[in-house]
Short mmCIF file of C-alpha atoms in Angstrom, two decimals:
data_model
loop_
_atom_site.label_atom_id
_atom_site.label_comp_id
_atom_site.label_asym_id
_atom_site.label_seq_id
_atom_site.Cartn_x
_atom_site.Cartn_y
_atom_site.Cartn_z
CA SER A 1 16.89 -63.48 12.86
CA GLU A 2 13.73 -65.16 14.06
CA TYR A 3 11.68 -62.04 13.54
CA TRP A 4 11.75 -59.41 10.82
CA PRO A 5 13.65 -56.34 12.14
CA CYS A 6 11.60 -53.72 10.23
CA ALA A 7 9.47 -54.87 7.33
CA PHE A 8 9.12 -51.31 6.02
CA VAL A 9 11.43 -48.42 6.94
CA CYS A 10 9.44 -45.26 6.46
CA GLN A 11 8.07 -42.17 8.11
CA LEU A 12 4.30 -41.81 8.21
CA SER A 13 1.98 -39.19 9.58
CA PRO A 14 -0.30 -40.27 12.48
CA ARG A 15 -3.25 -40.28 10.06
CA ARG A 16 -1.49 -42.81 7.78
CA VAL A 17 -0.54 -44.98 10.77
CA ARG A 18 -4.17 -45.10 11.85
CA SER A 19 -5.11 -46.13 8.31
CA LEU A 20 -2.67 -49.03 8.48
CA GLU A 21 -4.08 -50.14 11.80
CA ASP A 22 -7.56 -50.08 10.29
CA VAL A 23 -6.36 -52.28 7.45
CA SER A 24 -4.79 -54.75 9.89
CA LYS A 25 -8.02 -54.95 11.85
CA ARG A 26 -10.05 -55.57 8.70
CA GLU A 27 -7.69 -58.40 7.78
CA HIS A 28 -7.98 -60.07 11.24
CA LEU A 29 -4.52 -59.00 12.44
CA THR A 30 -3.76 -58.29 16.04
CA PRO A 31 -1.64 -55.14 16.55
CA GLY A 32 1.80 -56.00 17.92
CA HIS A 33 3.59 -54.54 20.86
CA GLY A 34 7.02 -53.60 19.60
CA LEU A 35 9.78 -55.01 17.46
CA GLY A 36 9.47 -58.64 18.62
CA ALA A 37 5.69 -58.97 18.83
CA ARG A 38 4.20 -62.17 17.35
CA PRO A 39 1.21 -61.95 15.02
CA SER A 40 -2.00 -63.78 15.85
CA SER A 41 -2.79 -67.35 14.78
CA ASP A 42 -5.44 -66.03 12.39
CA PHE A 43 -2.68 -64.39 10.41
CA TRP A 44 -0.75 -67.68 10.02
CA LYS A 45 -3.89 -69.44 8.82
CA MET A 46 -4.49 -66.70 6.30
CA ALA A 47 -0.88 -66.73 5.05
CA SER A 48 -0.63 -70.51 4.65
CA GLY A 49 -4.16 -71.04 3.35
CA SER A 50 -4.67 -68.27 0.81
CA GLN A 51 -2.01 -66.74 -1.37
CA ASN A 52 -4.57 -64.42 -2.98
CA HIS A 53 -5.65 -63.19 0.41
CA LEU A 54 -2.05 -62.25 1.21
CA LYS A 55 -1.65 -60.46 -2.12
CA ARG A 56 -4.78 -58.44 -1.41
CA LEU A 57 -3.38 -57.45 1.99
CA VAL A 58 -0.07 -56.37 0.48
CA THR A 59 -1.91 -54.38 -2.18
CA GLN A 60 -3.91 -52.56 0.47
CA LEU A 61 -0.78 -51.89 2.54
CA GLY A 62 1.13 -50.68 -0.51
CA TRP A 63 -1.74 -48.37 -1.47
CA GLN A 64 -1.74 -46.86 1.98
CA LEU A 65 2.04 -46.40 1.94
CA ALA A 66 1.96 -44.84 -1.53
CA ARG A 67 -0.59 -42.29 -0.31
CA GLY A 68 1.41 -41.51 2.79
CA GLY A 69 4.79 -41.32 1.09
CA VAL A 70 7.96 -43.17 1.99
CA GLU A 71 10.50 -40.75 3.33
CA GLY A 72 12.77 -43.02 5.38
CA GLY A 73 13.91 -42.89 8.95
CA MET A 74 11.31 -44.58 11.22
CA ALA A 75 9.80 -48.05 11.50
CA VAL A 76 6.05 -48.47 11.30
CA PRO A 77 4.85 -49.21 14.81
CA GLY A 78 2.57 -52.06 15.77
CA THR A 79 1.64 -54.84 13.40
CA LEU A 80 4.19 -54.42 10.59
CA SER A 81 7.22 -54.24 12.85
CA GLY A 82 6.33 -57.58 14.44
CA MET A 83 5.54 -59.77 11.41
CA ARG A 84 7.12 -63.20 10.98
CA PRO A 85 8.17 -64.32 7.51
CA CYS A 86 5.35 -66.14 5.70
CA GLY A 87 7.52 -68.34 3.57
CA LEU A 88 9.38 -67.56 0.38
CA LEU A 89 6.26 -66.47 -1.47
CA GLY A 90 5.22 -64.11 1.29
CA ARG A 91 8.65 -62.52 1.44
CA ARG A 92 8.70 -62.01 -2.31
CA VAL A 93 5.22 -60.51 -2.38
CA LEU A 94 5.97 -58.20 0.53
CA SER A 95 9.26 -57.11 -1.02
CA THR A 96 7.55 -56.40 -4.34
CA GLY A 97 4.79 -54.41 -2.64
CA ALA A 98 7.30 -52.37 -0.65
CA ALA A 99 9.34 -51.58 -3.76
CA SER A 100 6.23 -50.59 -5.70
CA CYS A 101 4.92 -48.25 -3.03
CA ALA A 102 8.36 -46.72 -2.54
CA SER A 103 8.65 -46.06 -6.28
CA ALA A 104 5.18 -44.50 -6.42
CA ALA A 105 5.91 -42.31 -3.42
CA SER A 106 9.23 -41.25 -4.93
CA ARG A 107 7.54 -40.23 -8.18
CA ALA A 108 4.86 -38.30 -6.31
CA GLY A 109 7.47 -36.51 -4.21
CA SER A 110 9.53 -35.65 -7.29
CA GLU A 111 6.51 -34.18 -9.08
CA GLY A 112 5.61 -32.14 -6.01
CA ALA A 113 9.17 -30.85 -5.73
CA LYS A 114 9.18 -29.87 -9.40
CA ALA A 115 5.87 -28.02 -9.00
CA GLY A 116 7.17 -26.13 -5.95
CA SER A 117 10.43 -25.31 -7.72
CA GLY A 118 8.55 -24.04 -10.78
CA LEU A 119 6.40 -21.72 -8.67
CA ARG A 120 9.44 -20.35 -6.88
CA ARG A 121 11.17 -19.76 -10.21
CA LEU A 122 8.12 -17.92 -11.57
CA ILE A 123 7.99 -15.65 -8.52
CA HIS A 124 11.72 -15.03 -8.85
CA ASP A 125 11.28 -14.13 -12.53
CA TYR A 126 8.47 -11.70 -11.69
CA LYS A 127 10.73 -10.04 -9.12
CA GLN A 128 13.45 -9.68 -11.75
CA LEU A 129 11.01 -8.25 -14.27
CA SER A 130 9.76 -5.67 -11.79
CA LYS A 131 13.30 -4.92 -10.51
CA PHE A 132 11.86 -5.43 -7.06
CA LYS A 133 14.71 -3.81 -5.11
CA LEU A 134 14.63 -0.69 -7.28
CA SER A 135 10.83 -0.58 -7.11
CA SER A 136 11.04 -0.82 -3.32
CA LEU A 137 13.33 2.22 -3.28
CA VAL A 138 10.80 4.06 -5.43
CA VAL A 139 8.08 3.18 -2.92
CA LEU A 140 10.31 4.52 -0.12
CA THR A 141 10.60 7.91 -1.83
CA ALA A 142 6.84 8.04 -2.41
CA SER A 143 6.21 7.32 1.27
CA ALA A 144 8.65 10.09 2.21
CA GLY A 145 6.65 12.53 0.10
CA PHE A 146 3.44 11.36 1.77
CA VAL A 147 4.87 11.85 5.27
CA ALA A 148 6.33 15.26 4.43
CA ALA A 149 2.99 16.52 3.07
CA SER A 150 0.89 15.17 5.94
CA GLY A 151 -0.50 17.28 8.75
CA GLU A 152 -0.58 16.46 12.45
CA ASP A 153 -1.93 12.95 11.87
CA ILE A 154 -0.58 10.65 9.18
CA ASP A 155 -3.20 8.53 7.41
CA TYR A 156 -1.27 5.25 7.39
CA ALA A 157 -4.01 3.35 5.55
CA LYS A 158 -3.95 5.84 2.69
CA MET A 159 -0.17 5.78 2.78
CA ALA A 160 -0.21 1.99 2.38
CA TRP A 161 -2.52 2.23 -0.63
CA THR A 162 -0.25 4.88 -2.13
CA CYS A 163 2.78 2.63 -1.71
CA LEU A 164 0.94 -0.32 -3.24
CA GLY A 165 -0.19 1.67 -6.27
CA THR A 166 3.29 3.14 -6.71
CA LEU A 167 4.79 -0.35 -6.57
CA GLY A 168 2.44 -1.54 -9.32
CA ALA A 169 3.29 1.43 -11.54
CA ALA A 170 7.03 0.96 -10.99
CA ALA A 171 6.81 -2.77 -11.71
CA ALA A 172 4.94 -2.09 -14.96
CA ALA A 173 7.48 0.50 -16.12
CA ASN A 174 10.47 -1.73 -15.35
CA THR A 175 8.88 -4.71 -17.10
CA LEU A 176 8.12 -2.72 -20.26
CA ASN A 177 11.70 -1.48 -20.21
CA GLN A 178 12.97 -5.08 -20.30
CA VAL A 179 10.49 -6.06 -23.02
CA TYR A 180 11.91 -3.30 -25.22
CA GLU A 181 15.56 -4.14 -24.45
CA VAL A 182 15.59 -7.95 -24.78
CA ALA A 183 18.17 -7.96 -27.57
CA ASN A 184 20.40 -5.49 -25.72
CA ASP A 185 20.18 -7.39 -22.45
CA ARG A 186 21.42 -10.57 -24.15
CA LEU A 187 24.68 -8.77 -24.92
CA MET A 188 25.34 -7.59 -21.36
CA SER A 189 26.81 -9.88 -18.72
CA ARG A 190 24.85 -8.36 -15.85
CA THR A 191 21.47 -8.64 -17.62
CA ARG A 192 21.66 -11.73 -19.85
CA ASN A 193 20.26 -13.95 -17.09
CA ARG A 194 17.02 -11.96 -16.82
CA PRO A 195 13.85 -13.92 -17.67
CA LEU A 196 13.39 -12.56 -21.20
CA PRO A 197 16.95 -12.77 -22.59
CA ALA A 198 17.46 -16.12 -20.86
CA GLY A 199 14.34 -17.52 -22.54
CA ARG A 200 12.52 -18.46 -19.34
CA MET A 201 9.59 -16.22 -20.29
CA GLY A 202 8.06 -14.94 -23.50
CA ARG A 203 7.39 -11.33 -24.40
CA LEU A 204 3.62 -11.75 -24.36
CA HIS A 205 3.82 -13.15 -20.83
CA ALA A 206 5.92 -10.18 -19.73
CA VAL A 207 3.59 -7.68 -21.43
CA ALA A 208 0.61 -9.29 -19.70
CA PHE A 209 2.41 -9.03 -16.36
CA ALA A 210 3.17 -5.34 -17.02
CA ALA A 211 -0.43 -4.67 -18.02
CA VAL A 212 -1.80 -6.28 -14.87
CA CYS A 213 0.66 -4.44 -12.60
CA GLY A 214 0.14 -1.09 -14.32
CA ALA A 215 -3.65 -1.29 -14.46
CA ALA A 216 -3.89 -2.46 -10.86
CA GLY A 217 -1.49 0.22 -9.65
CA ILE A 218 -3.24 3.09 -11.42
CA TRP A 219 -6.67 1.83 -10.32
CA VAL A 220 -5.51 1.69 -6.68
CA LEU A 221 -4.11 5.23 -6.90
CA HIS A 222 -7.30 6.51 -8.53
CA ASP A 223 -9.70 4.72 -6.19
CA LYS A 224 -7.83 5.08 -2.89
CA THR A 225 -6.04 8.44 -3.29
CA ASN A 226 -6.97 11.02 -5.94
CA ASP A 227 -6.87 11.73 -9.66
CA LEU A 228 -3.67 13.79 -9.46
CA THR A 229 -1.71 10.92 -7.94
CA ALA A 230 -3.08 8.45 -10.49
CA ALA A 231 -2.22 10.83 -13.34
CA LEU A 232 1.35 11.19 -12.08
CA GLY A 233 1.66 7.40 -11.86
CA ALA A 234 0.39 6.89 -15.41
CA ALA A 235 2.62 9.69 -16.72
CA ASN A 236 5.63 8.13 -15.05
CA ILE A 237 5.00 4.76 -16.72
CA LEU A 238 4.76 6.45 -20.13
CA LEU A 239 7.79 8.66 -19.53
CA TYR A 240 9.94 5.72 -18.45
CA ALA A 241 8.79 3.16 -21.03
CA ALA A 242 8.07 5.37 -24.05
CA VAL A 243 10.62 8.19 -23.69
CA TYR A 244 13.54 7.26 -21.44
CA THR A 245 13.92 3.66 -22.65
CA PRO A 246 14.28 4.50 -26.40
CA LEU A 247 16.54 7.47 -25.60
CA LYS A 248 19.06 5.15 -23.94
CA GLN A 249 20.12 4.03 -27.42
CA ILE A 250 19.98 7.50 -28.99
CA THR A 251 21.56 10.17 -26.78
CA ILE A 252 23.57 10.56 -23.59
CA ALA A 253 20.87 12.97 -22.35
CA ASN A 254 18.81 9.92 -21.40
CA THR A 255 20.34 10.00 -17.91
CA TRP A 256 18.80 13.39 -17.18
CA VAL A 257 15.42 12.23 -18.51
CA GLY A 258 15.67 9.16 -16.29
CA ALA A 259 16.36 11.44 -13.32
CA VAL A 260 13.06 13.21 -14.00
CA VAL A 261 11.34 9.82 -13.85
CA GLY A 262 12.95 9.14 -10.48
CA ALA A 263 11.86 12.52 -9.13
CA ILE A 264 8.14 11.88 -9.74
CA PRO A 265 7.41 9.26 -7.00
CA PRO A 266 7.87 11.75 -4.12
CA LEU A 267 5.47 14.04 -5.98
CA MET A 268 2.99 11.15 -6.06
CA GLY A 269 3.27 10.70 -2.31
CA TRP A 270 2.89 14.43 -1.73
CA ALA A 271 -0.13 14.67 -4.02
CA SER A 272 -1.76 11.70 -2.29
CA ALA A 273 -1.45 13.30 1.15
CA ALA A 274 -2.11 16.94 0.24
CA GLY A 275 -4.22 16.69 -2.90
CA GLU A 276 -1.98 19.26 -4.60
CA LEU A 277 1.64 20.08 -5.36
CA ASP A 278 3.17 23.11 -3.67
CA ALA A 279 6.69 24.46 -3.23
CA GLY A 280 7.73 21.79 -0.74
CA ALA A 281 6.91 19.03 -3.21
CA ILE A 282 9.25 20.53 -5.79
CA VAL A 283 12.04 20.80 -3.21
CA LEU A 284 11.73 17.12 -2.37
CA ALA A 285 11.60 16.16 -6.05
CA ALA A 286 14.72 18.26 -6.69
CA ALA A 287 16.55 16.30 -4.00
CA LEU A 288 15.73 13.07 -5.82
CA PHE A 289 16.69 14.51 -9.21
CA PHE A 290 20.11 15.76 -8.15
CA TRP A 291 20.87 12.64 -6.11
CA GLN A 292 20.33 10.37 -9.10
CA MET A 293 23.04 11.99 -11.20
CA PRO A 294 26.13 11.01 -9.16
CA HIS A 295 24.44 7.68 -8.42
CA PHE A 296 23.84 6.69 -12.06
CA LEU A 297 26.95 8.36 -13.49
CA ALA A 298 29.09 6.29 -11.14
CA LEU A 299 27.16 3.17 -12.14
CA ALA A 300 27.56 3.99 -15.84
CA TRP A 301 31.31 4.30 -15.41
CA MET A 302 31.53 1.01 -13.51
CA CYS A 303 29.49 -0.79 -16.22
CA LYS A 304 31.04 1.06 -19.15
CA ALA A 305 32.03 -2.10 -21.03
CA ASP A 306 28.61 -3.65 -20.53
CA TYR A 307 26.76 -0.56 -21.77
CA THR A 308 29.04 -0.41 -24.81
CA ALA A 309 28.36 -4.06 -25.62
CA GLY A 310 24.62 -3.52 -25.18
CA GLY A 311 24.51 -0.57 -27.57
CA PHE A 312 23.47 2.06 -25.03
CA ARG A 313 24.52 5.71 -25.17
CA MET A 314 25.97 6.88 -21.88
CA LEU A 315 28.22 9.80 -20.97
CA SER A 316 30.92 7.36 -19.87
CA MET A 317 31.09 5.92 -23.42
CA VAL A 318 32.17 9.24 -24.96
CA ASP A 319 34.46 10.07 -22.06
CA ALA A 320 37.71 8.12 -22.38
CA THR A 321 39.36 9.67 -19.32
CA GLY A 322 36.26 9.77 -17.11
CA ARG A 323 36.77 13.42 -16.29
CA ARG A 324 33.51 14.66 -17.86
CA THR A 325 31.53 11.97 -16.07
CA ALA A 326 33.16 12.73 -12.74
CA LEU A 327 32.72 16.50 -13.04
CA ALA A 328 29.05 16.06 -13.92
CA ALA A 329 28.63 13.94 -10.80
CA LEU A 330 30.43 16.58 -8.73
CA ARG A 331 28.27 19.44 -10.07
CA HIS A 332 25.05 17.70 -9.14
CA SER A 333 26.45 16.81 -5.73
CA ILE A 334 27.00 20.53 -5.17
CA TYR A 335 23.49 21.36 -6.40
CA ILE A 336 22.03 19.09 -3.74
CA ALA A 337 23.76 20.94 -0.88
CA PRO A 338 21.02 23.58 -0.18
CA ILE A 339 18.17 21.06 -0.24
CA GLY A 340 18.01 20.87 3.55
CA LEU A 341 17.79 24.65 3.88
CA LEU A 342 15.07 24.80 1.24
CA ALA A 343 13.12 22.12 3.09
CA VAL A 344 13.25 24.23 6.25
CA LEU A 345 12.22 27.38 4.37
CA SER A 346 9.37 25.43 2.77
CA GLY A 347 8.03 24.67 6.22
CA PHE A 348 8.07 20.87 6.29
CA ALA A 349 11.29 20.28 8.27
CA THR A 350 13.00 21.76 11.33
CA GLU A 351 16.38 23.51 11.37
CA PRO A 352 18.45 20.46 12.43
CA PHE A 353 17.47 18.81 9.17
CA ALA A 354 19.25 21.56 7.23
CA TRP A 355 22.53 20.79 9.01
CA GLU A 356 22.11 17.05 8.62
CA ALA A 357 21.29 17.37 4.92
CA ALA A 358 24.32 19.62 4.44
CA ALA A 359 26.57 17.05 6.13
CA LEU A 360 25.21 14.29 3.92
CA ALA A 361 25.73 16.47 0.84
CA ALA A 362 29.32 17.10 1.92
CA TYR A 363 29.83 13.35 2.20
CA LEU A 364 28.46 12.88 -1.31
CA MET A 365 30.59 15.76 -2.62
CA TYR A 366 33.69 14.19 -1.11
CA GLY A 367 33.02 10.93 -2.96
CA SER A 368 32.40 12.86 -6.19
CA ALA A 369 35.61 14.85 -5.71
CA GLN A 370 37.60 11.65 -5.22
CA PHE A 371 36.08 10.30 -8.42
CA ALA A 372 36.92 13.54 -10.27
CA ARG A 373 40.49 13.58 -8.94
CA GLN A 374 41.19 10.04 -10.12
CA PRO A 375 38.47 8.42 -12.26
CA SER A 376 38.67 4.66 -11.79
CA GLN A 377 36.57 1.63 -11.01
CA ALA A 378 37.50 1.91 -7.33
CA SER A 379 36.61 5.60 -6.95
CA ALA A 380 33.39 5.14 -8.94
CA ARG A 381 32.41 2.24 -6.69
CA LYS A 382 33.04 4.37 -3.58
CA LEU A 383 30.84 7.14 -4.98
CA PHE A 384 28.13 4.62 -5.85
CA LYS A 385 28.15 3.23 -2.31
CA SER A 386 28.09 6.78 -0.89
CA SER A 387 24.99 7.54 -2.94
CA LEU A 388 23.31 4.36 -1.69
CA LEU A 389 23.88 5.53 1.88
CA TYR A 390 22.85 9.14 1.25
CA LEU A 391 19.22 8.68 0.24
CA PRO A 392 17.84 6.44 3.03
CA VAL A 393 19.66 8.48 5.69
CA LEU A 394 18.30 11.73 4.24
CA LEU A 395 14.74 10.40 4.18
CA ALA A 396 15.09 9.04 7.72
CA ALA A 397 16.31 12.45 8.92
CA LEU A 398 13.37 14.09 7.17
CA GLY A 399 10.98 11.78 8.98
CA ALA A 400 12.67 12.53 12.31
CA HIS A 401 12.52 16.32 11.83
CA ARG A 402 9.18 16.53 10.09
CA VAL A 403 6.98 19.56 10.64
CA PRO A 404 3.23 19.02 10.15
CA ASN A 405 2.57 20.67 6.82
CA ASN A 406 -0.18 23.30 6.76
CA HIS A 407 0.51 24.07 3.07
CA ALA A 408 0.79 27.79 3.79
CA VAL A 409 4.07 28.22 1.88
CA ASP A 410 3.55 29.16 -1.76
CA TRP A 411 6.15 30.09 -4.34
CA ASN A 412 6.21 33.79 -3.43
CA THR A 413 6.69 32.98 0.25
CA LEU A 414 9.48 30.51 -0.49
CA SER A 415 11.17 32.97 -2.85
CA SER A 416 11.04 35.72 -0.24
CA ARG A 417 12.52 33.43 2.43
CA VAL A 418 15.32 32.36 0.11
CA LEU A 419 16.13 35.96 -0.80
CA ASP A 420 16.29 36.91 2.87
CA CYS A 421 19.26 34.56 3.25
CA LEU A 422 21.31 36.41 0.60
CA PRO A 423 23.32 39.67 0.63
CA VAL A 424 21.20 42.77 0.16
CA ALA A 425 22.33 43.74 -3.34
CA LEU A 426 22.24 40.20 -4.69
CA ARG A 427 18.90 39.65 -2.98
CA THR A 428 17.47 42.71 -4.71
CA GLU A 429 18.68 41.66 -8.14
CA LEU A 430 17.42 38.10 -7.76
CA GLY A 431 14.18 39.47 -6.34
CA ARG A 432 13.58 41.42 -9.51
CA ALA A 433 14.27 38.29 -11.57
CA CYS A 434 11.81 36.31 -9.44
CA GLY A 435 9.21 39.07 -9.43
CA VAL A 436 9.63 39.79 -5.71
CA VAL A 437 10.23 43.55 -5.31
CA GLU A 438 9.78 44.95 -1.84
CA ASP A 439 9.69 48.70 -2.46
CA ALA A 440 10.69 51.48 -4.84
CA ALA A 441 14.12 51.85 -3.25
CA ALA A 442 14.83 48.18 -3.81
CA GLN A 443 13.67 48.46 -7.41
CA LEU A 444 15.89 51.49 -7.90
CA SER A 445 18.83 49.60 -6.42
CA GLY A 446 18.21 46.81 -8.89
CA THR A 447 18.23 49.31 -11.75
CA LEU A 448 21.56 50.64 -10.49
CA VAL A 449 23.04 47.16 -10.56
CA ALA A 450 21.77 46.59 -14.08
CA ASN A 451 23.21 49.91 -15.31
CA ARG A 452 26.63 49.34 -13.77
CA ILE A 453 27.03 45.63 -14.37
CA THR A 454 29.86 46.42 -16.80
CA CYS A 455 31.89 47.65 -13.84
CA PRO A 456 32.20 44.72 -11.41
CA SER A 457 33.81 46.85 -8.71
CA LYS A 458 30.70 49.03 -8.46
CA ALA A 459 28.07 46.56 -9.55
CA TYR A 460 26.83 45.90 -6.04
CA GLY A 461 27.34 49.33 -4.56
CA ASP A 462 24.37 50.52 -2.53
CA SER A 463 25.51 53.76 -0.92
CA GLY A 464 22.90 56.38 -0.05
CA GLU A 465 24.42 59.03 -2.31
CA GLU A 466 24.30 56.80 -5.38
CA LEU A 467 20.70 55.83 -4.67
CA GLN A 468 19.74 59.50 -4.19
CA GLU A 469 21.40 60.51 -7.45
CA GLN A 470 19.72 57.70 -9.33
CA ARG A 471 16.36 58.61 -7.80
CA GLN A 472 16.74 62.26 -8.84
CA GLU A 473 17.72 61.22 -12.36
CA GLY A 474 14.68 58.99 -12.55
CA GLU A 475 12.37 61.73 -11.32
CA GLY A 476 13.86 64.21 -13.82
CA GLU A 477 13.38 61.77 -16.69
CA GLN A 478 9.81 61.15 -15.60
CA GLN A 479 9.09 64.89 -15.44
CA GLU A 480 10.57 65.47 -18.90
CA GLY A 481 8.49 62.62 -20.26
CA ASP A 482 5.32 64.10 -18.80
CA GLU A 483 6.09 67.52 -20.30
CA GLN A 484 6.73 66.03 -23.71
CA GLU A 485 3.46 64.12 -23.54
CA GLN A 486 1.52 67.27 -22.67
CA GLN A 487 3.20 69.18 -25.50
CA GLN A 488 2.23 66.48 -27.98
CA LYS A 489 -1.39 66.68 -26.84
CA GLN A 490 -1.45 70.45 -27.30
CA ASP A 491 0.04 70.12 -30.80
#
């Protein structure tokens, strides 16, 4: 070809193109007008008269290209696309300059890609250390507690600070858990690729990350909410990292201790909004406690081999048939059934929530019953998925049927409301146990039940004749006691 088709094939930003045009002007070049444009006569004089001058030009052009980066795909417009060959020496010099700038740009791009990849990997490792998905679920439960404890207006700014502090505390607890269990995690297929067992991060680095997250989280809770919320957050970190984590290798009771840890975040949200913990907070925490048991028992059965290899003590490891594990999951699914009713009686949810919560509990009980009927990987996985659906739907229903909380329901009020839902005789007996006795007749009825508990057929009898007889007997005994006391005084 008479003209060079594209001296350099690259893609430059407009700023780099302008720099090239400036260079061409400084070197007495006339910008071309397309692919076939001829350079000026000054250029030919320069090329034929001064080899050093041409080398300097190529050096300047190569420097500009190296700064801009050679990415491929477009021809440089103007002067470079219209250059004629300047003889063998010119071609060689230009080719060498192009190769040099391309190599430099490639190295720069490779280093930039490595730096970006390293940062992404570090962020990914931090997310694994903090168990970000699990921590996000913890934040969701804390926000549910905040909403349930709020009055007419929800302080969304304070709620955001509460969620941020809770996230920091959860991240710190999860990181310390992994620092303690590095050796165990190396033995388990589902955890051996975590940052610590995989060797991508050292223990000191992880401890520093946990310290920063924990300190920042507790400071946010203390500064933006109140001391009670911050104390609960700090206690939860200690309970998870210093109690629950070691117990995982000692006793199967660790699952119940872990459920206590999971029940604290809604208390943190409640304390942040209300400044105190009342009966409603305990109801919400109980929902989280009972929900965790079928959830984690199903997971422990699914990962039974992994937990055994890792040296952890789980109920599924001492349960060859799976029946004990499944029945424990079923019991706690039953315990969660009245949570909706208790929420209504506590005054922070409307009546439809009780029915919705009962339906969700029935769904969870069905999955637990299937697991108990035939313990297997498939039935455990179905129960696990059912538990994953239960919690977010329950919290969403609570938000939809929320009643502005005036914190007027204390323990005595809640106990009285619960007893009102029970049969009269059973209500009386439970009322005595709870310290809620309405009148003397009710107390007398409770005494009757206690005296005749050996006879189940009459244990809950409450006829008028029996009550009258018991009352007369009680009055007679009281009168005899008074007479004896007076006689002793006279003596």
